[in-house]
Amino acid sequence: MRIFWVLTGCLQIVLPAHGGLVPERIVSLSPNVTEIVFALGAGDRLVAVSRYCDYPREVSRLPRAGGFVDPDYEAIVTLQPDLVIMLDSHDAVAIELKKLGIATLKVPHRSVADVHRAIRMIGDVCGASARADSLISRLKHRTRIVSRAVSGLPRPRVLLSIGRSTSSGQIGAVYVAGRDGFFDRLIELAGGRNVCREARVAFPRVSPEGVMRLNPDVIVDLVNIQGEKNLSENELSGQWQALDGVSAVQNGRVHILTDTRPLRPGPRYVEFLCQLAKRLHPQADIPVSMP
């Protein structure tokens, strides 16, 4: 396999260049990458995915190539992929794969604009540029529909919890969306104001007392129920009742989301955007399905 180097902005990419052919055997090391590959109609080229990939349904038949920080290099080598696609934070993994002579593509994932860039990059390398452009156009169109629907409405102060332990039965420290391009931007597009936007880190750890001081109007709790005690949404919501001095709790504006799509910076971000906007502005005319 021949390899050439491409510079895109400040991002260095290693792409396969075998006779001008597009890669036919692809390994994905991230759920959002897997979703993009399928959305571009190239899912049949995936020969393995990460252990966390669970969408679309077709990924259930694919071999696993390890996780985000512990890829299975032996399995990857055995599969003889033309290309391994990963996140731009996978620097150490890319170095190891380069040593093994395996071509890689690193894609950005930290903002909504990064999602679009990742779609275009994967589309270009997979010979699906036109399909990538069409997908990006649809995503931008759907985003504008939501943004227009909430334009001019009062912006509630939102705390977006992206990680907490639910096993203790009570609210402990939570990791929340701070000055992060992806979640912060989605809150804005959905017609809210991020209550933790002034935090100096992307995902600050906030104590229950800190939540009370922030006093958000709305709490959106993203709970990955895999490996938890199969708690219902009512039980998960009830754990917040201990913070009864918080405006969101007092006014019944604690919303639990248990599916994985909010945590995936991929094409389904618009579905999460609709969910979020409906919870922030239940009176707004936000269509359930959009073209």
mmCIF file with all atom_site columns, C-alpha atoms in Angstrom, residues 154-162 175-204 206 214-220 272 276 280-281:
data_model
loop_
_atom_site.group_PDB
_atom_site.id
_atom_site.type_symbol
_atom_site.label_atom_id
_atom_site.label_alt_id
_atom_site.label_comp_id
_atom_site.label_asym_id
_atom_site.label_entity_id
_atom_site.label_seq_id
_atom_site.pdbx_PDB_ins_code
_atom_site.Cartn_x
_atom_site.Cartn_y
_atom_site.Cartn_z
_atom_site.occupancy
_atom_site.B_iso_or_equiv
_atom_site.pdbx_formal_charge
_atom_site.auth_seq_id
_atom_site.auth_comp_id
_atom_site.auth_asym_id
_atom_site.auth_atom_id
_atom_site.pdbx_PDB_model_num
ATOM 1  C CA . PRO A 1 154 ? -36.610 33.950 26.193 1.00 0.00 ? 154 PRO A CA 1
ATOM 2  C CA . ARG A 1 155 ? -33.461 31.907 26.715 1.00 0.00 ? 155 ARG A CA 1
ATOM 3  C CA . PRO A 1 156 ? -33.593 29.688 29.828 1.00 0.00 ? 156 PRO A CA 1
ATOM 4  C CA . ARG A 1 157 ? -30.374 29.020 31.716 1.00 0.00 ? 157 ARG A CA 1
ATOM 5  C CA . VAL A 1 158 ? -29.425 25.384 31.020 1.00 0.00 ? 158 VAL A CA 1
ATOM 6  C CA . LEU A 1 159 ? -27.246 22.918 32.895 1.00 0.00 ? 159 LEU A CA 1
ATOM 7  C CA . LEU A 1 160 ? -26.344 19.972 30.663 1.00 0.00 ? 160 LEU A CA 1
ATOM 8  C CA . SER A 1 161 ? -25.093 17.000 32.670 1.00 0.00 ? 161 SER A CA 1
ATOM 9  C CA . ILE A 1 162 ? -22.998 14.648 30.537 1.00 0.00 ? 162 ILE A CA 1
ATOM 10 C CA . TYR A 1 175 ? -19.687 16.535 34.840 1.00 0.00 ? 175 TYR A CA 1
ATOM 11 C CA . VAL A 1 176 ? -21.376 19.274 32.861 1.00 0.00 ? 176 VAL A CA 1
ATOM 12 C CA . ALA A 1 177 ? -20.957 20.956 29.501 1.00 0.00 ? 177 ALA A CA 1
ATOM 13 C CA . GLY A 1 178 ? -18.836 24.058 29.926 1.00 0.00 ? 178 GLY A CA 1
ATOM 14 C CA . ARG A 1 179 ? -17.016 26.082 27.309 1.00 0.00 ? 179 ARG A CA 1
ATOM 15 C CA . ASP A 1 180 ? -17.197 23.257 24.816 1.00 0.00 ? 180 ASP A CA 1
ATOM 16 C CA . GLY A 1 181 ? -17.835 23.900 21.165 1.00 0.00 ? 181 GLY A CA 1
ATOM 17 C CA . PHE A 1 182 ? -20.212 20.973 20.598 1.00 0.00 ? 182 PHE A CA 1
ATOM 18 C CA . PHE A 1 183 ? -22.660 21.038 23.531 1.00 0.00 ? 183 PHE A CA 1
ATOM 19 C CA . ASP A 1 184 ? -22.348 24.769 24.156 1.00 0.00 ? 184 ASP A CA 1
ATOM 20 C CA . ARG A 1 185 ? -23.259 25.472 20.537 1.00 0.00 ? 185 ARG A CA 1
ATOM 21 C CA . LEU A 1 186 ? -26.203 23.053 20.613 1.00 0.00 ? 186 LEU A CA 1
ATOM 22 C CA . ILE A 1 187 ? -27.609 24.749 23.720 1.00 0.00 ? 187 ILE A CA 1
ATOM 23 C CA . GLU A 1 188 ? -27.373 28.075 21.908 1.00 0.00 ? 188 GLU A CA 1
ATOM 24 C CA . LEU A 1 189 ? -28.997 26.733 18.730 1.00 0.00 ? 189 LEU A CA 1
ATOM 25 C CA . ALA A 1 190 ? -31.807 25.215 20.830 1.00 0.00 ? 190 ALA A CA 1
ATOM 26 C CA . GLY A 1 191 ? -32.588 28.620 22.330 1.00 0.00 ? 191 GLY A CA 1
ATOM 27 C CA . GLY A 1 192 ? -30.880 28.331 25.711 1.00 0.00 ? 192 GLY A CA 1
ATOM 28 C CA . ARG A 1 193 ? -27.962 29.813 27.629 1.00 0.00 ? 193 ARG A CA 1
ATOM 29 C CA . ASN A 1 194 ? -25.315 27.512 29.023 1.00 0.00 ? 194 ASN A CA 1
ATOM 30 C CA . VAL A 1 195 ? -25.187 28.144 32.780 1.00 0.00 ? 195 VAL A CA 1
ATOM 31 C CA . CYS A 1 196 ? -21.565 26.875 32.849 1.00 0.00 ? 196 CYS A CA 1
ATOM 32 C CA . ARG A 1 197 ? -20.278 28.741 29.826 1.00 0.00 ? 197 ARG A CA 1
ATOM 33 C CA . GLU A 1 198 ? -17.836 30.770 31.886 1.00 0.00 ? 198 GLU A CA 1
ATOM 34 C CA . ALA A 1 199 ? -16.089 27.652 33.187 1.00 0.00 ? 199 ALA A CA 1
ATOM 35 C CA . ARG A 1 200 ? -12.415 27.498 32.235 1.00 0.00 ? 200 ARG A CA 1
ATOM 36 C CA . VAL A 1 201 ? -12.535 23.828 31.269 1.00 0.00 ? 201 VAL A CA 1
ATOM 37 C CA . ALA A 1 202 ? -14.665 22.082 28.677 1.00 0.00 ? 202 ALA A CA 1
ATOM 38 C CA . PHE A 1 203 ? -16.347 19.682 31.118 1.00 0.00 ? 203 PHE A CA 1
ATOM 39 C CA . PRO A 1 204 ? -16.158 20.993 34.696 1.00 0.00 ? 204 PRO A CA 1
ATOM 40 C CA . VAL A 1 206 ? -19.732 20.403 39.690 1.00 0.00 ? 206 VAL A CA 1
ATOM 41 C CA . LEU A 1 214 ? -25.715 27.958 39.528 1.00 0.00 ? 214 LEU A CA 1
ATOM 42 C CA . ASN A 1 215 ? -29.505 27.551 39.928 1.00 0.00 ? 215 ASN A CA 1
ATOM 43 C CA . PRO A 1 216 ? -30.336 26.614 36.318 1.00 0.00 ? 216 PRO A CA 1
ATOM 44 C CA . ASP A 1 217 ? -33.838 27.039 34.891 1.00 0.00 ? 217 ASP A CA 1
ATOM 45 C CA . VAL A 1 218 ? -33.548 23.714 33.053 1.00 0.00 ? 218 VAL A CA 1
ATOM 46 C CA . ILE A 1 219 ? -31.472 20.605 33.746 1.00 0.00 ? 219 ILE A CA 1
ATOM 47 C CA . VAL A 1 220 ? -30.868 18.157 30.901 1.00 0.00 ? 220 VAL A CA 1
ATOM 48 C CA . PHE A 1 272 ? -30.627 15.713 19.743 1.00 0.00 ? 272 PHE A CA 1
ATOM 49 C CA . LEU A 1 276 ? -33.203 19.798 23.374 1.00 0.00 ? 276 LEU A CA 1
ATOM 50 C CA . LEU A 1 280 ? -36.324 24.248 26.420 1.00 0.00 ? 280 LEU A CA 1
ATOM 51 C CA . HIS A 1 281 ? -39.263 25.659 24.447 1.00 0.00 ? 281 HIS A CA 1
#
